[in-house]
Amino acid sequence: MALDDRKLDVLRAIVEDYVATQEPVGSKSLVERHQLGVSPATVRNDMSVLEEEGYIRQPHTSAGRVPTDRGYRLFVDRLSTVKPLSPAERRAIERFLVGAVDLDDVVHRTVRLLAQITRQVAVVQYPSLARSTVRHLELVPISTTRLMVVMIANTGRVEQRQVELPAPLDETQVTTLRRLSNEKLCGSKLSDTPPLVQALIDEAPVELRAATVALSSVLLETLVERHEERVALAGTANLTRGGLLDFQGSLRPILEALEEEVILLKLIGEVEPITRVRIGDENEIDNLRATSIVSAGYGPGVTIVGGLGVLGPTRMDYPGTIATVRAVARYVGEMLAQN
Amino acid sequence: MALDDRKLDVLRAIVEDYVATQEPVGSKSLVERHQLGVSPATVRNDMSVLEEEGYIRQPHTSAGRVPTDRGYRLFVDRLSTVKPLSPAERRAIERFLVGAVDLDDVVHRTVRLLAQITRQVAVVQYPSLARSTVRHLELVPISTTRLMVVMIANTGRVEQRQVELPAPLDETQVTTLRRLSNEKLCGSKLSDTPPLVQALIDEAPVELRAATVALSSVLLETLVERHEERVALAGTANLTRGGLLDFQGSLRPILEALEEEVILLKLIGEVEPITRVRIGDENEIDNLRATSIVSAGYGPGVTIVGGLGVLGPTRMDYPGTIATVRAVARYVGEMLAQN
DNA sequence: CTTTGGCACTCGACTGTAGCGAGTGCCAGT
DNA sequence: ACTGGCACTCGCTACAGTCGAGTGCCAAAG
């Protein structure tokens, strides 16, 4: 059955009121707070239909209605208009991010900013190495048989690893190795490196062969295979807002999930620039069935190099949160582009 | 008034029972569970004295007794013997830490291990830069007017910063600058660098003077002045054990405190190798008045380069926690010494 | 066919009362 | 100094009663 416009209005009103008050909303208070132009009885009939269709439900008989995950989904998809940020908010974002000196700094500031504005848990992924290109490889001799390899990516990420050499190398050999690897790998995407690394090994002069193999294996192992993703987290204290009413009193599973980097990456590791909303049940992780996640990809220009997002109760201010996440993602992208 | 031995026994029994059961303990159950060799009435008299002295208190009249912070303090100082770890635990620690490949890896493994064994919140400070010495400085040209400076410390920490040069430098100039700064700074403690940096500037050839100043200011600013301390955190989910009985139902202030790096550093930034216990009130941070912190310094050999610790309810298993923290600190020190 | 007012009903939240029992403090006796 | 006995306190639980927001249904009006 198709829902007519008024029923949709009723649903929207229910969502808005419930988000605002955190209490089941009844027919009478609904008509009082919104100009629906009909009587409570009519609203009751509409509510009955909405309940049959699974958009709202009653916590108990003789209580008001509460939106279901499906109801929120409809609300987000068709009923809400993204509310533009206030100029003050825009300025706050800019001011907060503009002083960043470092990639680490950018990420930390961003995650705190997101948590603060949305008053929820914020997660920011560092630019993914898999989607970065190599800007420079530096080899630093630590001892004659030990090398530190520093990889600088175009996204600002810098990773370093130590390599144990099979045989000592002297200064000029290190220089040669540095030149060779930079020639081969600079400018290429990290996910494309395996064949290039093979070529590097093949072309290396025979006396550097062993060292090249050691170097390559470290590069492949730590940077490509188990692709080193990193995330930053902030605002967990916000989970306690709403005094245990959300999350039926147990933060446990949520805090547990937030400790797993793998899970966080699954949540916000976006590939598309689109803002994405996962509501309650739609979430794949069982521990987070009581939460919603709003995430977006970010990157300099149109390419996406990482994701960010916030996590909160399903009962959240979707329009506001979506607007904030989207805006922050765009600003972060701009920050990165400037480097 | 001096407490005789039996009264101390009673206090110990109360602490042990309360930690185990989480319920106020009464005179009758106390004599049942411990071989005190006296009757409940006697115990009651002793309890009465202990209460007068402020070591225990009653949540309400007609309830059992609960240790006060002062009671825990006495327990920790005089009544408990550190229980040695089981061989299984020792092996677990070793196995967990031995695969670490990286400083980051060591720290992450350590913090998760601590959280897991103690079932509490664990905090590990990265080796402090202020207590590290410079092992190597590497200058990597990003462009002709931009340099990336990578500092490798003896503790395994690697920090990088970008430096905007006032004028372009060519390859050989960079090499000279690299050589000069390494000659000056290698082997010195970071906290001692300011005068050395000044000397570096003074001795630099005139055409490198400007670049040296730029480099120095970045070094001083980011590495020395606001000394870049880092910490890792794990096990926040453990705060929810004991179902809101600890922390009188509000995790809020604790989670908030844990988000502040400055606070974490204050808690576990140890200078001495000694295991330190802060109980409830003794804590300087108001938000953490309901928690206890057990911390220890770690480092290769006898010098301390950082701290680690755990945080939990005042009602915690002090002997076990102290033993674990101490053991983990020692193992981490050994790991670092091997590098 | 939709909307509306009316009405009986449900059920959670709150209040007050009563009984239970763990635990205490005190005291007299050993 | 220790112990057994005893009266007392008070939080906890169960139960009954009331209140009220909210519902579903129905018949009448638009």
JSON list of N, CA and C in Angstrom, two decimals, chain A residues 227-255:
[
{"chain": "A", "resi": 227, "resn": "HIS", "atom": "N", "xyz": [47.90, -4.26, 4.36]},
{"chain": "A", "resi": 227, "resn": "HIS", "atom": "CA", "xyz": [47.95, -2.82, 4.12]},
{"chain": "A", "resi": 227, "resn": "HIS", "atom": "C", "xyz": [47.68, -2.08, 5.41]},
{"chain": "A", "resi": 228, "resn": "GLU", "atom": "N", "xyz": [48.66, -1.33, 5.78]},
{"chain": "A", "resi": 228, "resn": "GLU", "atom": "CA", "xyz": [48.67, -0.60, 7.03]},
{"chain": "A", "resi": 228, "resn": "GLU", "atom": "C", "xyz": [47.63, 0.51, 7.05]},
{"chain": "A", "resi": 229, "resn": "GLU", "atom": "N", "xyz": [46.44, 0.18, 7.48]},
{"chain": "A", "resi": 229, "resn": "GLU", "atom": "CA", "xyz": [45.47, 1.25, 7.62]},
{"chain": "A", "resi": 229, "resn": "GLU", "atom": "C", "xyz": [45.49, 1.75, 9.05]},
{"chain": "A", "resi": 230, "resn": "ARG", "atom": "N", "xyz": [45.23, 3.02, 9.20]},
{"chain": "A", "resi": 230, "resn": "ARG", "atom": "CA", "xyz": [45.18, 3.57, 10.56]},
{"chain": "A", "resi": 230, "resn": "ARG", "atom": "C", "xyz": [43.91, 4.39, 10.73]},
{"chain": "A", "resi": 231, "resn": "VAL", "atom": "N", "xyz": [43.44, 4.45, 11.94]},
{"chain": "A", "resi": 231, "resn": "VAL", "atom": "CA", "xyz": [42.25, 5.25, 12.21]},
{"chain": "A", "resi": 231, "resn": "VAL", "atom": "C", "xyz": [42.43, 6.01, 13.51]},
{"chain": "A", "resi": 232, "resn": "ALA", "atom": "N", "xyz": [41.71, 7.09, 13.62]},
{"chain": "A", "resi": 232, "resn": "ALA", "atom": "CA", "xyz": [41.68, 7.85, 14.87]},
{"chain": "A", "resi": 232, "resn": "ALA", "atom": "C", "xyz": [40.24, 7.89, 15.36]},
{"chain": "A", "resi": 233, "resn": "LEU", "atom": "N", "xyz": [40.09, 7.95, 16.65]},
{"chain": "A", "resi": 233, "resn": "LEU", "atom": "CA", "xyz": [38.77, 7.82, 17.27]},
{"chain": "A", "resi": 233, "resn": "LEU", "atom": "C", "xyz": [38.64, 8.91, 18.33]},
{"chain": "A", "resi": 234, "resn": "ALA", "atom": "N", "xyz": [37.46, 9.48, 18.45]},
{"chain": "A", "resi": 234, "resn": "ALA", "atom": "CA", "xyz": [37.25, 10.46, 19.52]},
{"chain": "A", "resi": 234, "resn": "ALA", "atom": "C", "xyz": [35.78, 10.54, 19.88]},
{"chain": "A", "resi": 235, "resn": "GLY", "atom": "N", "xyz": [35.52, 11.03, 21.08]},
{"chain": "A", "resi": 235, "resn": "GLY", "atom": "CA", "xyz": [34.15, 11.30, 21.47]},
{"chain": "A", "resi": 235, "resn": "GLY", "atom": "C", "xyz": [33.41, 10.12, 22.09]},
{"chain": "A", "resi": 236, "resn": "THR", "atom": "N", "xyz": [34.14, 9.12, 22.53]},
{"chain": "A", "resi": 236, "resn": "THR", "atom": "CA", "xyz": [33.44, 7.98, 23.12]},
{"chain": "A", "resi": 236, "resn": "THR", "atom": "C", "xyz": [32.59, 8.40, 24.33]},
{"chain": "A", "resi": 237, "resn": "ALA", "atom": "N", "xyz": [33.01, 9.47, 24.98]},
{"chain": "A", "resi": 237, "resn": "ALA", "atom": "CA", "xyz": [32.22, 9.93, 26.13]},
{"chain": "A", "resi": 237, "resn": "ALA", "atom": "C", "xyz": [30.81, 10.31, 25.71]},
{"chain": "A", "resi": 238, "resn": "ASN", "atom": "N", "xyz": [30.64, 10.68, 24.46]},
{"chain": "A", "resi": 238, "resn": "ASN", "atom": "CA", "xyz": [29.31, 11.05, 23.99]},
{"chain": "A", "resi": 238, "resn": "ASN", "atom": "C", "xyz": [28.33, 9.88, 23.98]},
{"chain": "A", "resi": 239, "resn": "LEU", "atom": "N", "xyz": [28.85, 8.69, 24.04]},
{"chain": "A", "resi": 239, "resn": "LEU", "atom": "CA", "xyz": [27.96, 7.53, 24.08]},
{"chain": "A", "resi": 239, "resn": "LEU", "atom": "C", "xyz": [27.10, 7.56, 25.34]},
{"chain": "A", "resi": 240, "resn": "THR", "atom": "N", "xyz": [27.59, 8.23, 26.36]},
{"chain": "A", "resi": 240, "resn": "THR", "atom": "CA", "xyz": [26.86, 8.23, 27.62]},
{"chain": "A", "resi": 240, "resn": "THR", "atom": "C", "xyz": [25.81, 9.33, 27.69]},
{"chain": "A", "resi": 241, "resn": "ARG", "atom": "N", "xyz": [25.73, 10.15, 26.66]},
{"chain": "A", "resi": 241, "resn": "ARG", "atom": "CA", "xyz": [24.63, 11.10, 26.66]},
{"chain": "A", "resi": 241, "resn": "ARG", "atom": "C", "xyz": [23.32, 10.33, 26.55]},
{"chain": "A", "resi": 242, "resn": "GLY", "atom": "N", "xyz": [22.23, 10.94, 26.97]},
{"chain": "A", "resi": 242, "resn": "GLY", "atom": "CA", "xyz": [20.97, 10.22, 26.91]},
{"chain": "A", "resi": 242, "resn": "GLY", "atom": "C", "xyz": [20.92, 9.14, 27.96]},
{"chain": "A", "resi": 243, "resn": "GLY", "atom": "N", "xyz": [21.76, 9.29, 28.95]},
{"chain": "A", "resi": 243, "resn": "GLY", "atom": "CA", "xyz": [21.78, 8.48, 30.16]},
{"chain": "A", "resi": 243, "resn": "GLY", "atom": "C", "xyz": [21.29, 7.05, 30.04]},
{"chain": "A", "resi": 244, "resn": "LEU", "atom": "N", "xyz": [21.94, 6.26, 29.20]},
{"chain": "A", "resi": 244, "resn": "LEU", "atom": "CA", "xyz": [21.68, 4.84, 29.15]},
{"chain": "A", "resi": 244, "resn": "LEU", "atom": "C", "xyz": [20.31, 4.53, 28.55]},
{"chain": "A", "resi": 245, "resn": "LEU", "atom": "N", "xyz": [19.65, 5.52, 28.04]},
{"chain": "A", "resi": 245, "resn": "LEU", "atom": "CA", "xyz": [18.37, 5.22, 27.41]},
{"chain": "A", "resi": 245, "resn": "LEU", "atom": "C", "xyz": [18.61, 4.61, 26.04]},
{"chain": "A", "resi": 246, "resn": "ASP", "atom": "N", "xyz": [19.53, 5.22, 25.30]},
{"chain": "A", "resi": 246, "resn": "ASP", "atom": "CA", "xyz": [19.94, 4.58, 24.07]},
{"chain": "A", "resi": 246, "resn": "ASP", "atom": "C", "xyz": [20.72, 3.34, 24.47]},
{"chain": "A", "resi": 247, "resn": "PHE", "atom": "N", "xyz": [20.87, 2.44, 23.54]},
{"chain": "A", "resi": 247, "resn": "PHE", "atom": "CA", "xyz": [21.73, 1.26, 23.75]},
{"chain": "A", "resi": 247, "resn": "PHE", "atom": "C", "xyz": [21.26, 0.42, 24.92]},
{"chain": "A", "resi": 248, "resn": "GLN", "atom": "N", "xyz": [19.99, 0.45, 25.24]},
{"chain": "A", "resi": 248, "resn": "GLN", "atom": "CA", "xyz": [19.41, -0.28, 26.37]},
{"chain": "A", "resi": 248, "resn": "GLN", "atom": "C", "xyz": [20.41, -0.58, 27.49]},
{"chain": "A", "resi": 249, "resn": "GLY", "atom": "N", "xyz": [21.12, 0.47, 27.89]},
{"chain": "A", "resi": 249, "resn": "GLY", "atom": "CA", "xyz": [21.90, 0.35, 29.11]},
{"chain": "A", "resi": 249, "resn": "GLY", "atom": "C", "xyz": [23.25, -0.31, 29.00]},
{"chain": "A", "resi": 250, "resn": "SER", "atom": "N", "xyz": [23.58, -0.91, 27.87]},
{"chain": "A", "resi": 250, "resn": "SER", "atom": "CA", "xyz": [24.87, -1.57, 27.83]},
{"chain": "A", "resi": 250, "resn": "SER", "atom": "C", "xyz": [25.78, -1.01, 26.75]},
{"chain": "A", "resi": 251, "resn": "LEU", "atom": "N", "xyz": [26.76, -0.26, 27.18]},
{"chain": "A", "resi": 251, "resn": "LEU", "atom": "CA", "xyz": [27.73, 0.28, 26.24]},
{"chain": "A", "resi": 251, "resn": "LEU", "atom": "C", "xyz": [28.74, -0.77, 25.83]},
{"chain": "A", "resi": 252, "resn": "ARG", "atom": "N", "xyz": [28.78, -1.80, 26.60]},
{"chain": "A", "resi": 252, "resn": "ARG", "atom": "CA", "xyz": [29.79, -2.83, 26.42]},
{"chain": "A", "resi": 252, "resn": "ARG", "atom": "C", "xyz": [30.08, -3.22, 24.97]},
{"chain": "A", "resi": 253, "resn": "PRO", "atom": "N", "xyz": [29.09, -3.78, 24.28]},
{"chain": "A", "resi": 253, "resn": "PRO", "atom": "CA", "xyz": [29.37, -4.25, 22.92]},
{"chain": "A", "resi": 253, "resn": "PRO", "atom": "C", "xyz": [29.86, -3.14, 22.01]},
{"chain": "A", "resi": 254, "resn": "ILE", "atom": "N", "xyz": [29.38, -1.94, 22.24]},
{"chain": "A", "resi": 254, "resn": "ILE", "atom": "CA", "xyz": [29.79, -0.85, 21.37]},
{"chain": "A", "resi": 254, "resn": "ILE", "atom": "C", "xyz": [31.25, -0.48, 21.61]},
{"chain": "A", "resi": 255, "resn": "LEU", "atom": "N", "xyz": [31.60, -0.34, 22.87]},
{"chain": "A", "resi": 255, "resn": "LEU", "atom": "CA", "xyz": [32.99, -0.03, 23.18]},
{"chain": "A", "resi": 255, "resn": "LEU", "atom": "C", "xyz": [33.92, -1.14, 22.68]}
]
